[in-house]
């Protein structure tokens, strides 16, 4: 990343949008970073697992999940391109409860609180299985909260806030309800990303069995984290974009080819199989694990909540917002804004085609091969079971093909996830007034710090659980149930209250936005309630 601040907009950065599809293609890129993030968690692991447990029955739900979120992603980016404000800055200004950042909310306090959560989680995981109940979880939560209240006294005078020390004097340090909610959700995001890092370690353990001894996937995950750290710390946005274009193109091609080759195997997919999955029905034997798996797929495929967050940052760093410039009267600004929004929509649309094709293929492979053999990926054997979608269908020779494809899928997710999370965390420090966000050298320093921090926490999360599907099922479902309604309704608010009328979307896009926003608002919470009802025995299926 160069010394130029990509988050500032000056007249020198004004640029006319490209004309024609071929010229537009040269300005695409942010969506491929998103595709790299989506495919590892939502497609390879969870979507394939859903196919394994549900068969072809939920193919319609997989396609629905890929199509229903892209307009929310794009309309969030529309506001960023027009205003130059990143996601956290926009949502920190939403209506609702807000106030000045508390004086105790400093970097040392945040570090202490995260460490306390990690220790509590480690204690809970190490308890005997019969002791891991609600009571133990409650007492550990109480302990963490007591320590959180005590930390300001313990840390008094350790370090003043970085940047502007007096929150009352700085309006930028105001925090609304969403910023608090987002900060709390990041703990679950680290567990979610740890599942992907651990999956990458499992792939390398398959490729080099026993090379690092017992539990080799853990050690491989550390080496993968070190590699990702080196790539992210030494590269630029352009480097990351080019690398992920290569990775996404490779694993998408491998997956599509593998699905196509099933036609000449014992696991060939018939037309009745496909039509049975497109009839908008649910399996008659719904169980809580199946509902949670479907919710995790819904949360992690298409444009997941994390990708909606980070897409605005990639659009800024790509230059879309800088090329438009600050709003000003006259047709020139409107023309630039509409043109670069069109480029962004093309970027989002091309990406949607890529991840939808890949997601469908992963689901069909899981349904055609794993479901028939009653194989359910989980635990330390997650990736070895997933590998059977290649070896059982195509023969032992395909094991290498799977390991190359799976490694590319998963490491691309680790790279894009760590890059996006580090930018958002650094931006959050600026939003709440802990750093001076207008000083790009400070922002860049904290981006690098958070790259390392995120990768370390990913490693810790995998070492504690070692079960990528379960880690994704729990974290994805919980975050989606909370965040999707906020994202959907918040985007509607921006559309009708914050977007300048001259660059607002037309009626068809607005109607589709309403439909998708309402879907995001109700599906995940309703799914969680359904899972609870089934588990409690209030309702039953099959």
Coordinates of C-alpha atoms in Angstrom, one line a residue:
X1 CA 0.0 0.0 0.0
X2 CA 1.5 3.4 -1.0
X3 CA 1.7 6.5 1.1
X4 CA -1.3 8.1 -0.6
X5 CA -4.4 8.1 1.6
X6 CA -7.1 6.2 -0.3
X7 CA -9.7 7.4 2.1
X8 CA -9.3 11.1 1.1
X9 CA -11.0 12.7 -1.9
X10 CA -9.4 15.6 -3.7
X11 CA -10.0 17.2 -7.2
X12 CA -6.8 15.5 -8.4
X13 CA -8.5 12.1 -8.0
X14 CA -11.5 13.0 -10.1
X15 CA -11.9 10.6 -13.0
X16 CA -14.6 9.9 -15.6
X17 CA -16.1 6.4 -15.4
X18 CA -15.2 3.9 -18.2
X19 CA -17.6 3.5 -21.1
X20 CA -18.4 0.1 -22.5
X21 CA -18.3 -3.4 -20.9
X22 CA -14.7 -4.2 -21.9
X23 CA -13.4 -0.9 -20.5
X24 CA -15.5 -1.5 -17.3
X25 CA -13.9 -4.9 -16.8
X26 CA -10.5 -3.3 -16.3
X27 CA -11.9 -1.5 -13.3
X28 CA -13.4 -4.5 -11.5
X29 CA -11.8 -6.1 -8.5
X30 CA -13.4 -5.5 -5.1
X31 CA -15.9 -8.2 -5.7
X32 CA -13.2 -10.8 -6.3
X33 CA -11.8 -10.1 -2.9
X34 CA -15.3 -10.7 -1.6
X35 CA -15.6 -14.0 -3.6
X36 CA -12.3 -15.1 -2.0
X37 CA -13.8 -14.5 1.4
X38 CA -17.2 -16.1 0.7
X39 CA -16.1 -19.4 -0.9
X40 CA -14.0 -20.8 1.9
X41 CA -16.5 -20.7 4.8
X42 CA -19.9 -20.6 3.0
X43 CA -19.2 -23.0 0.2
X44 CA -16.5 -25.6 0.6
X45 CA -17.4 -26.4 4.2
X46 CA -20.9 -25.4 5.1
X47 CA -22.7 -25.7 1.7
X48 CA -21.1 -29.1 1.1
X49 CA -22.1 -30.2 4.6
X50 CA -25.7 -29.1 4.0
X51 CA -25.8 -31.2 0.8
X52 CA -24.4 -34.1 2.8
X53 CA -27.2 -33.9 5.4
X54 CA -30.2 -32.7 3.3
X55 CA -29.5 -34.2 -0.1
X56 CA -30.9 -32.3 -3.1
X57 CA -33.9 -31.0 -1.2
X58 CA -32.6 -27.5 -0.3
X59 CA -31.0 -26.6 -3.7
X60 CA -33.6 -23.8 -4.0
X61 CA -32.6 -22.4 -0.7
X62 CA -28.9 -22.3 -1.7
X63 CA -29.7 -20.4 -4.9
X64 CA -32.0 -18.1 -3.0
X65 CA -29.2 -17.4 -0.5
X66 CA -26.9 -16.3 -3.3
X67 CA -29.3 -14.0 -5.0
X68 CA -31.0 -12.3 -2.1
X69 CA -28.2 -10.3 -0.6
X70 CA -26.3 -8.7 -3.5
X71 CA -28.6 -5.6 -3.8
X72 CA -28.1 -4.8 -0.1
X73 CA -24.3 -5.0 -0.6
X74 CA -24.5 -2.8 -3.7
X75 CA -26.7 -0.2 -2.1
X76 CA -24.4 0.1 0.9
X77 CA -21.6 0.6 -1.6
X78 CA -23.7 3.2 -3.4
X79 CA -23.8 5.4 -0.3
X80 CA -20.0 5.0 0.3
X81 CA -19.2 6.0 -3.3
X82 CA -21.5 9.0 -3.0
X83 CA -20.4 10.1 0.4
X84 CA -16.9 8.7 0.8
X85 CA -17.8 7.3 4.2
X86 CA -17.0 3.8 5.1
X87 CA -19.5 1.3 6.5
X88 CA -18.7 1.9 10.2
X89 CA -18.9 5.7 9.9
X90 CA -22.3 5.4 8.1
X91 CA -23.8 3.0 10.6
X92 CA -22.4 4.8 13.6
X93 CA -24.7 7.7 12.4
X94 CA -27.9 5.6 12.3
X95 CA -30.8 6.8 14.4
X96 CA -31.1 5.4 17.9
X97 CA -29.3 5.5 21.3
X98 CA -25.9 7.1 21.1
X99 CA -23.5 8.9 23.4
X100 CA -19.8 9.9 23.9
X101 CA -17.3 7.1 24.1
X102 CA -16.7 6.2 27.8
X103 CA -13.4 7.3 29.2
X104 CA -12.6 3.8 30.2
X105 CA -12.9 2.4 26.6
X106 CA -9.2 2.5 25.7
X107 CA -6.9 0.2 23.8
X108 CA -5.5 -1.4 27.0
X109 CA -9.1 -2.1 28.2
X110 CA -10.0 -3.7 24.8
X111 CA -6.8 -5.8 24.9
X112 CA -7.6 -6.9 28.5
X113 CA -11.2 -7.7 27.7
X114 CA -10.3 -9.8 24.7
X115 CA -7.7 -11.8 26.6
X116 CA -10.3 -12.4 29.4
X117 CA -12.8 -13.8 26.9
X118 CA -10.1 -16.1 25.4
X119 CA -9.1 -17.4 28.8
X120 CA -12.8 -18.0 29.7
X121 CA -13.4 -19.8 26.5
X122 CA -10.3 -22.0 26.9
X123 CA -11.5 -22.9 30.5
X124 CA -15.0 -23.8 29.2
X125 CA -13.6 -26.0 26.3
X126 CA -11.2 -27.8 28.7
X127 CA -14.0 -28.7 31.2
X128 CA -15.2 -32.3 31.3
X129 CA -18.0 -32.8 28.8
X130 CA -20.5 -33.4 31.6
X131 CA -19.6 -30.1 33.2
X132 CA -20.0 -28.0 30.0
X133 CA -23.5 -26.8 30.7
X134 CA -25.4 -23.5 30.9
X135 CA -24.3 -23.0 34.6
X136 CA -20.6 -23.2 33.7
X137 CA -21.0 -20.8 30.8
X138 CA -23.0 -18.4 33.0
X139 CA -20.4 -18.3 35.8
X140 CA -17.6 -17.8 33.3
X141 CA -19.5 -14.9 31.7
X142 CA -20.1 -13.4 35.1
X143 CA -16.3 -13.6 35.8
X144 CA -15.5 -11.9 32.5
X145 CA -18.0 -9.1 33.2
X146 CA -16.7 -8.5 36.7
X147 CA -13.1 -8.3 35.3
X148 CA -14.4 -5.9 32.6
X149 CA -15.8 -3.6 35.3
X150 CA -12.5 -3.8 37.3
X151 CA -10.2 -3.2 34.4
X152 CA -10.6 0.6 34.3
X153 CA -9.3 0.8 37.9
X154 CA -6.5 -1.7 37.2
X155 CA -5.4 0.1 34.1
X156 CA -5.9 3.6 35.4
X157 CA -3.0 5.7 34.1
X158 CA -1.5 2.9 32.0
X159 CA -2.0 4.6 28.7
X160 CA -4.0 7.6 27.4
X161 CA -6.1 7.1 24.3
X162 CA -4.1 7.2 21.1
X163 CA -4.9 10.4 19.2
X164 CA -7.5 12.7 20.7
X165 CA -7.5 12.0 24.4
X166 CA -10.7 13.9 25.4
X167 CA -13.8 12.2 24.0
X168 CA -16.1 15.0 25.1
X169 CA -14.3 17.5 22.9
X170 CA -14.4 15.3 19.8
X171 CA -17.8 14.7 18.1
X172 CA -16.1 11.8 16.2
X173 CA -15.9 9.9 19.4
X174 CA -19.7 9.5 19.7
X175 CA -20.7 5.8 19.6
X176 CA -24.2 4.7 18.8
X177 CA -25.9 1.3 19.5
X178 CA -24.6 -0.3 16.3
X179 CA -20.9 0.4 17.0
X180 CA -21.3 -1.3 20.4
X181 CA -23.1 -4.3 18.7
X182 CA -20.4 -4.5 16.1
X183 CA -17.6 -4.5 18.6
X184 CA -19.2 -7.3 20.5
X185 CA -19.8 -9.4 17.3
X186 CA -16.1 -9.3 16.4
X187 CA -15.4 -12.0 19.1
X188 CA -17.6 -14.4 17.2
X189 CA -16.1 -13.3 13.9
X190 CA -12.6 -14.4 15.1
X191 CA -14.0 -17.9 15.9
X192 CA -15.7 -18.0 12.5
X193 CA -12.4 -17.2 10.8
X194 CA -10.5 -19.6 13.0
X195 CA -12.6 -22.4 11.4
X196 CA -11.3 -21.4 8.0
X197 CA -7.7 -21.2 9.1
X198 CA -8.1 -24.6 10.8
X199 CA -9.6 -26.1 7.6
X200 CA -6.5 -24.9 5.7
X201 CA -4.3 -26.7 8.3
X202 CA -6.3 -29.9 7.8
X203 CA -5.8 -29.7 4.0
X204 CA -2.0 -29.5 4.5
X205 CA -2.1 -32.3 7.1
X206 CA -3.9 -34.4 4.4
X207 CA -1.2 -33.5 1.9
X208 CA 1.7 -34.2 4.3
X209 CA 0.3 -36.7 6.9
X210 CA 2.3 -36.9 10.1
X211 CA 4.9 -34.4 9.0
X212 CA 4.3 -32.2 12.1
X213 CA 3.4 -35.0 14.4
X214 CA 0.1 -35.7 16.2
X215 CA -2.4 -32.9 15.8
X216 CA -0.4 -31.6 12.8
X217 CA -3.3 -29.5 11.5
X218 CA -2.9 -27.1 14.5
X219 CA 0.8 -26.5 13.6
X220 CA 0.0 -26.2 9.9
X221 CA -2.6 -23.5 10.8
X222 CA 0.1 -21.5 12.5
X223 CA 2.4 -21.7 9.4
X224 CA -0.5 -20.7 7.2
X225 CA -1.2 -17.7 9.5
X226 CA 2.4 -16.7 9.2
X227 CA 2.3 -17.0 5.4
X228 CA -0.9 -14.9 5.2
X229 CA 0.6 -12.3 7.6
X230 CA 3.7 -12.0 5.4
X231 CA 1.6 -11.6 2.2
X232 CA -0.7 -9.0 3.8
X233 CA 2.0 -7.0 5.6
X234 CA 4.2 -6.8 2.6
X235 CA 1.5 -6.3 -0.1
X236 CA -0.8 -3.6 -1.3
X237 CA -4.5 -3.6 -2.3
X238 CA -3.5 -4.2 -5.9
X239 CA -1.4 -7.2 -4.8
X240 CA -4.2 -8.7 -2.8
X241 CA -6.7 -8.2 -5.6
X242 CA -4.5 -9.8 -8.2
X243 CA -3.6 -12.8 -5.9
X244 CA -7.3 -13.4 -5.1
X245 CA -8.3 -13.2 -8.8
X246 CA -5.9 -16.0 -9.5
X247 CA -7.1 -18.1 -6.5
X248 CA -10.8 -17.5 -7.1
X249 CA -10.5 -18.4 -10.8
X250 CA -8.5 -21.5 -10.0
X251 CA -10.8 -23.0 -7.4
X252 CA -14.0 -22.0 -9.3
X253 CA -12.7 -23.8 -12.4
X254 CA -11.7 -26.9 -10.4
X255 CA -15.1 -27.1 -8.8
X256 CA -17.1 -26.7 -11.9
X257 CA -15.0 -29.3 -13.8
X258 CA -15.4 -31.8 -10.9
X259 CA -19.1 -31.3 -10.8
X260 CA -19.3 -31.8 -14.6
X261 CA -17.2 -35.0 -14.5
X262 CA -19.8 -36.6 -12.2
X263 CA -21.9 -37.3 -15.2
X264 CA -19.6 -40.2 -16.1
X265 CA -19.4 -41.8 -12.6
X266 CA -21.7 -43.8 -10.3
X267 CA -22.7 -40.5 -8.7
X268 CA -24.1 -38.9 -11.8
X269 CA -26.8 -36.2 -11.1
X270 CA -30.0 -36.8 -12.9
X271 CA -32.6 -34.3 -14.0
X272 CA -35.1 -35.6 -11.4
X273 CA -32.5 -34.9 -8.7
X274 CA -32.2 -31.3 -9.8
X275 CA -36.0 -30.7 -10.1
X276 CA -36.6 -32.2 -6.7
X277 CA -34.3 -29.5 -5.3
X278 CA -36.1 -26.7 -7.0
X279 CA -39.6 -27.4 -5.8
X280 CA -39.5 -25.1 -2.8
X281 CA -40.1 -27.7 -0.1
X282 CA -38.1 -28.6 3.0
X283 CA -37.1 -32.1 4.2
X284 CA -39.8 -33.9 6.2
X285 CA -37.4 -34.9 8.9
X286 CA -36.2 -31.5 10.0
X287 CA -33.9 -31.6 13.0
X288 CA -32.1 -28.8 15.0
X289 CA -28.7 -29.7 13.4
X290 CA -30.2 -29.6 9.9
X291 CA -31.9 -26.2 10.6
X292 CA -28.6 -24.8 12.0
X293 CA -26.6 -26.1 9.0
X294 CA -29.1 -24.5 6.6
X295 CA -28.9 -21.2 8.6
X296 CA -25.1 -21.3 8.5
X297 CA -25.2 -21.9 4.8
X298 CA -27.6 -19.0 4.4
X299 CA -25.4 -16.8 6.6
X300 CA -22.1 -17.7 4.8
X301 CA -23.0 -18.0 1.1
X302 CA -23.7 -15.2 -1.4
X303 CA -22.5 -12.0 0.2
X304 CA -22.3 -12.8 3.9
X305 CA -22.6 -10.1 6.7
X306 CA -18.8 -9.8 6.8
X307 CA -18.5 -9.2 3.1
X308 CA -21.3 -6.6 3.2
X309 CA -19.2 -4.8 5.9
X310 CA -15.9 -4.9 4.1
X311 CA -17.1 -4.3 0.5
X312 CA -17.3 -0.5 1.2
X313 CA -13.6 -0.5 2.2
X314 CA -12.5 -2.3 -1.0
X315 CA -14.6 0.1 -3.1
X316 CA -12.8 3.0 -1.4
X317 CA -9.3 1.5 -1.8
X318 CA -10.1 0.6 -5.4
X319 CA -10.8 4.2 -6.1
X320 CA -14.5 4.3 -6.9
X321 CA -15.3 6.9 -4.2
X322 CA -12.1 9.0 -4.8
X323 CA -12.9 9.2 -8.5
X324 CA -16.4 10.6 -7.8
X325 CA -15.2 13.2 -5.3
X326 CA -17.2 15.2 -2.8
X327 CA -20.8 16.0 -3.7
X328 CA -21.1 19.3 -5.6
X329 CA -23.7 21.1 -7.6
X330 CA -23.9 20.6 -11.3
X331 CA -24.2 17.6 -13.7
X332 CA -20.4 16.7 -13.6
X333 CA -20.6 15.1 -10.2
X334 CA -23.8 13.3 -10.9
X335 CA -22.4 11.9 -14.1
X336 CA -19.3 10.6 -12.3
X337 CA -21.3 9.2 -9.4
X338 CA -23.7 7.4 -11.6
X339 CA -20.9 6.1 -13.8
X340 CA -18.8 4.7 -10.9
X341 CA -21.9 3.2 -9.3
X342 CA -22.6 1.4 -12.6
X343 CA -19.0 0.0 -12.4
X344 CA -19.6 -1.1 -8.9
X345 CA -22.9 -2.8 -9.8
X346 CA -21.0 -4.6 -12.7
X347 CA -18.4 -5.7 -10.2
X348 CA -21.0 -7.0 -7.8
X349 CA -22.9 -8.8 -10.6
X350 CA -19.9 -10.5 -12.1
X351 CA -18.9 -11.7 -8.6
X352 CA -22.4 -13.0 -8.0
X353 CA -22.2 -15.2 -11.1
X354 CA -18.9 -16.6 -9.9
X355 CA -19.9 -17.4 -6.4
X356 CA -23.4 -18.7 -7.3
X357 CA -21.9 -21.1 -9.9
X358 CA -19.3 -22.3 -7.4
X359 CA -21.9 -22.6 -4.5
X360 CA -24.3 -24.7 -6.6
X361 CA -21.5 -27.0 -7.6
X362 CA -20.3 -27.5 -4.0
X363 CA -23.9 -28.3 -2.9
X364 CA -24.5 -30.7 -5.7
X365 CA -21.2 -32.5 -4.9
X366 CA -22.2 -32.9 -1.3
X367 CA -25.7 -34.1 -2.1
X368 CA -24.6 -36.5 -4.9
X369 CA -21.7 -38.1 -3.1
X370 CA -21.7 -37.5 0.7
X371 CA -25.5 -37.8 1.2
X372 CA -25.7 -41.1 -0.7
X373 CA -22.9 -42.6 1.5
X374 CA -24.3 -41.0 4.8
X375 CA -21.0 -39.1 5.3
X376 CA -21.2 -35.9 7.4
X377 CA -18.0 -33.8 7.6
X378 CA -17.0 -32.7 11.1
X379 CA -14.2 -32.5 13.6
X380 CA -10.6 -33.2 12.7
X381 CA -11.8 -35.3 9.8
X382 CA -13.7 -32.4 8.1
X383 CA -11.5 -31.9 5.1
X384 CA -10.7 -35.6 4.6
X385 CA -14.5 -36.3 4.4
X386 CA -14.9 -33.4 2.1
X387 CA -12.1 -34.8 0.0
X388 CA -14.2 -37.8 -0.8
X389 CA -16.4 -35.7 -3.0
X390 CA -13.5 -35.8 -5.4
X391 CA -11.9 -39.2 -4.8
X392 CA -15.2 -41.2 -4.6
X393 CA -16.5 -39.6 -7.7
X394 CA -13.4 -39.4 -9.8
X395 CA -11.0 -41.8 -8.3
X396 CA -7.9 -41.6 -6.1
X397 CA -6.1 -39.5 -8.6
X398 CA -8.4 -36.6 -7.8
X399 CA -7.1 -36.4 -4.2
X400 CA -4.4 -34.0 -5.3
X401 CA -6.9 -32.0 -7.3
X402 CA -9.1 -31.6 -4.2
X403 CA -6.2 -30.6 -1.9
X404 CA -5.0 -27.9 -4.4
X405 CA -8.4 -26.5 -4.9
X406 CA -9.3 -26.7 -1.2
X407 CA -6.1 -25.0 -0.2
X408 CA -6.7 -22.2 -2.6
X409 CA -10.3 -21.8 -1.4
X410 CA -9.5 -21.6 2.2
X411 CA -6.3 -19.5 2.2
X412 CA -8.1 -17.0 0.0
X413 CA -10.7 -16.7 2.7
X414 CA -8.1 -16.3 5.4
X415 CA -6.4 -13.6 3.4
X416 CA -9.5 -11.6 2.5
X417 CA -11.0 -12.0 5.9
X418 CA -7.9 -10.8 7.8
X419 CA -7.4 -7.9 5.4
X420 CA -11.1 -6.8 5.7
X421 CA -11.3 -7.2 9.5
X422 CA -8.0 -5.3 10.1
X423 CA -9.3 -2.4 8.0
X424 CA -12.6 -2.3 9.9
X425 CA -10.9 -2.5 13.3
X426 CA -8.6 0.3 12.5
X427 CA -11.5 2.3 11.2
X428 CA -13.4 1.6 14.4
X429 CA -10.6 3.2 16.4
X430 CA -11.0 6.3 14.4
X431 CA -14.8 6.3 14.6
X432 CA -14.7 6.2 18.4
X433 CA -11.9 8.7 18.7
X434 CA -9.0 6.4 19.9
X435 CA -6.8 7.4 16.9
X436 CA -6.8 10.3 14.4
X437 CA -8.3 8.6 11.3
X438 CA -7.3 11.5 9.1
X439 CA -3.7 10.6 9.6
X440 CA -3.2 7.7 7.2
X441 CA 0.1 6.7 8.6
X442 CA -1.5 6.0 11.9
X443 CA -4.4 4.1 10.3
X444 CA -2.0 2.0 8.2
X445 CA 0.1 1.2 11.3
X446 CA -3.0 -0.1 13.1
X447 CA -4.2 -2.0 10.0
X448 CA -0.9 -3.9 10.2
X449 CA -1.2 -4.5 14.0
X450 CA -4.7 -5.9 13.5
X451 CA -3.6 -8.2 10.7
X452 CA -1.2 -9.9 13.2
X453 CA -3.8 -9.7 16.0
X454 CA -6.6 -11.3 13.9
X455 CA -4.4 -14.1 12.6
X456 CA -3.2 -14.9 16.2
X457 CA -6.8 -15.1 17.4
X458 CA -7.8 -17.3 14.4
X459 CA -5.1 -19.7 15.5
X460 CA -6.2 -19.7 19.1
X461 CA -9.9 -20.3 18.1
X462 CA -9.0 -23.3 16.0
X463 CA -6.7 -24.8 18.7
X464 CA -9.6 -24.6 21.2
X465 CA -12.3 -26.2 19.1
X466 CA -10.8 -28.1 16.1
X467 CA -14.2 -28.6 14.5
X468 CA -14.6 -26.1 11.6
X469 CA -18.2 -27.0 10.7
X470 CA -19.5 -26.6 14.3
X471 CA -17.5 -23.4 14.7
X472 CA -19.1 -22.0 11.5
X473 CA -22.6 -23.3 12.4
X474 CA -22.7 -21.6 15.8
X475 CA -21.0 -18.3 14.9
X476 CA -22.5 -17.7 11.5
X477 CA -26.1 -18.4 12.7
X478 CA -25.8 -16.2 15.7
X479 CA -24.2 -13.2 14.0
X480 CA -26.6 -13.5 11.0
X481 CA -29.6 -13.5 13.3
X482 CA -28.5 -10.2 14.8
X483 CA -26.8 -8.5 11.9
X484 CA -28.9 -9.3 8.9
X485 CA -31.9 -7.5 10.2
X486 CA -29.8 -4.4 11.0
X487 CA -28.1 -4.5 7.6
X488 CA -31.4 -4.9 5.7
X489 CA -33.3 -2.2 7.6
X490 CA -30.3 0.1 7.8
X491 CA -29.8 0.0 4.1
X492 CA -33.4 0.9 3.5
X493 CA -33.0 3.9 5.8
X494 CA -29.9 5.0 3.8
X495 CA -31.8 4.6 0.5
X496 CA -34.7 6.8 1.5
X497 CA -33.0 9.3 3.9
X498 CA -29.4 9.7 2.9
X499 CA -28.9 9.0 -0.8
X500 CA -29.0 12.2 -2.9
X501 CA -32.2 12.0 -5.1
X502 CA -30.2 12.6 -8.3
X503 CA -28.2 9.3 -7.9
X504 CA -30.9 7.2 -6.1
X505 CA -31.7 3.8 -7.6
X506 CA -34.8 3.5 -9.8
X507 CA -38.1 1.8 -8.8
X508 CA -37.2 -1.8 -9.8
X509 CA -34.0 -1.7 -7.7
X510 CA -35.8 -0.1 -4.8
X511 CA -38.6 -2.7 -4.9
X512 CA -36.0 -5.5 -4.9
X513 CA -34.1 -3.8 -2.1
X514 CA -37.3 -3.8 0.0
X515 CA -37.9 -7.5 -0.7
X516 CA -34.4 -8.5 0.1
X517 CA -34.1 -6.3 3.2
X518 CA -37.3 -7.8 4.6
X519 CA -36.0 -11.3 3.9
X520 CA -32.8 -10.6 5.7
X521 CA -34.8 -9.2 8.6
X522 CA -36.9 -12.3 9.2
X523 CA -35.2 -15.5 7.9
X524 CA -32.3 -15.9 10.3
X525 CA -34.2 -15.0 13.5
X526 CA -37.1 -17.2 12.4
X527 CA -34.6 -20.0 11.7
X528 CA -33.1 -19.7 15.2
X529 CA -36.6 -19.8 16.8
X530 CA -37.4 -22.9 14.7
X531 CA -34.2 -24.7 15.8
X532 CA -35.0 -23.9 19.4
X533 CA -38.6 -25.1 19.1
X534 CA -37.5 -28.4 17.5
X535 CA -34.8 -28.9 20.2
X536 CA -37.3 -28.2 23.0
X537 CA -39.9 -30.6 21.5
X538 CA -42.5 -27.9 20.9
X539 CA -42.8 -28.9 17.3
X540 CA -41.7 -32.0 15.4
X541 CA -41.2 -33.2 11.9
X542 CA -41.0 -36.7 10.4

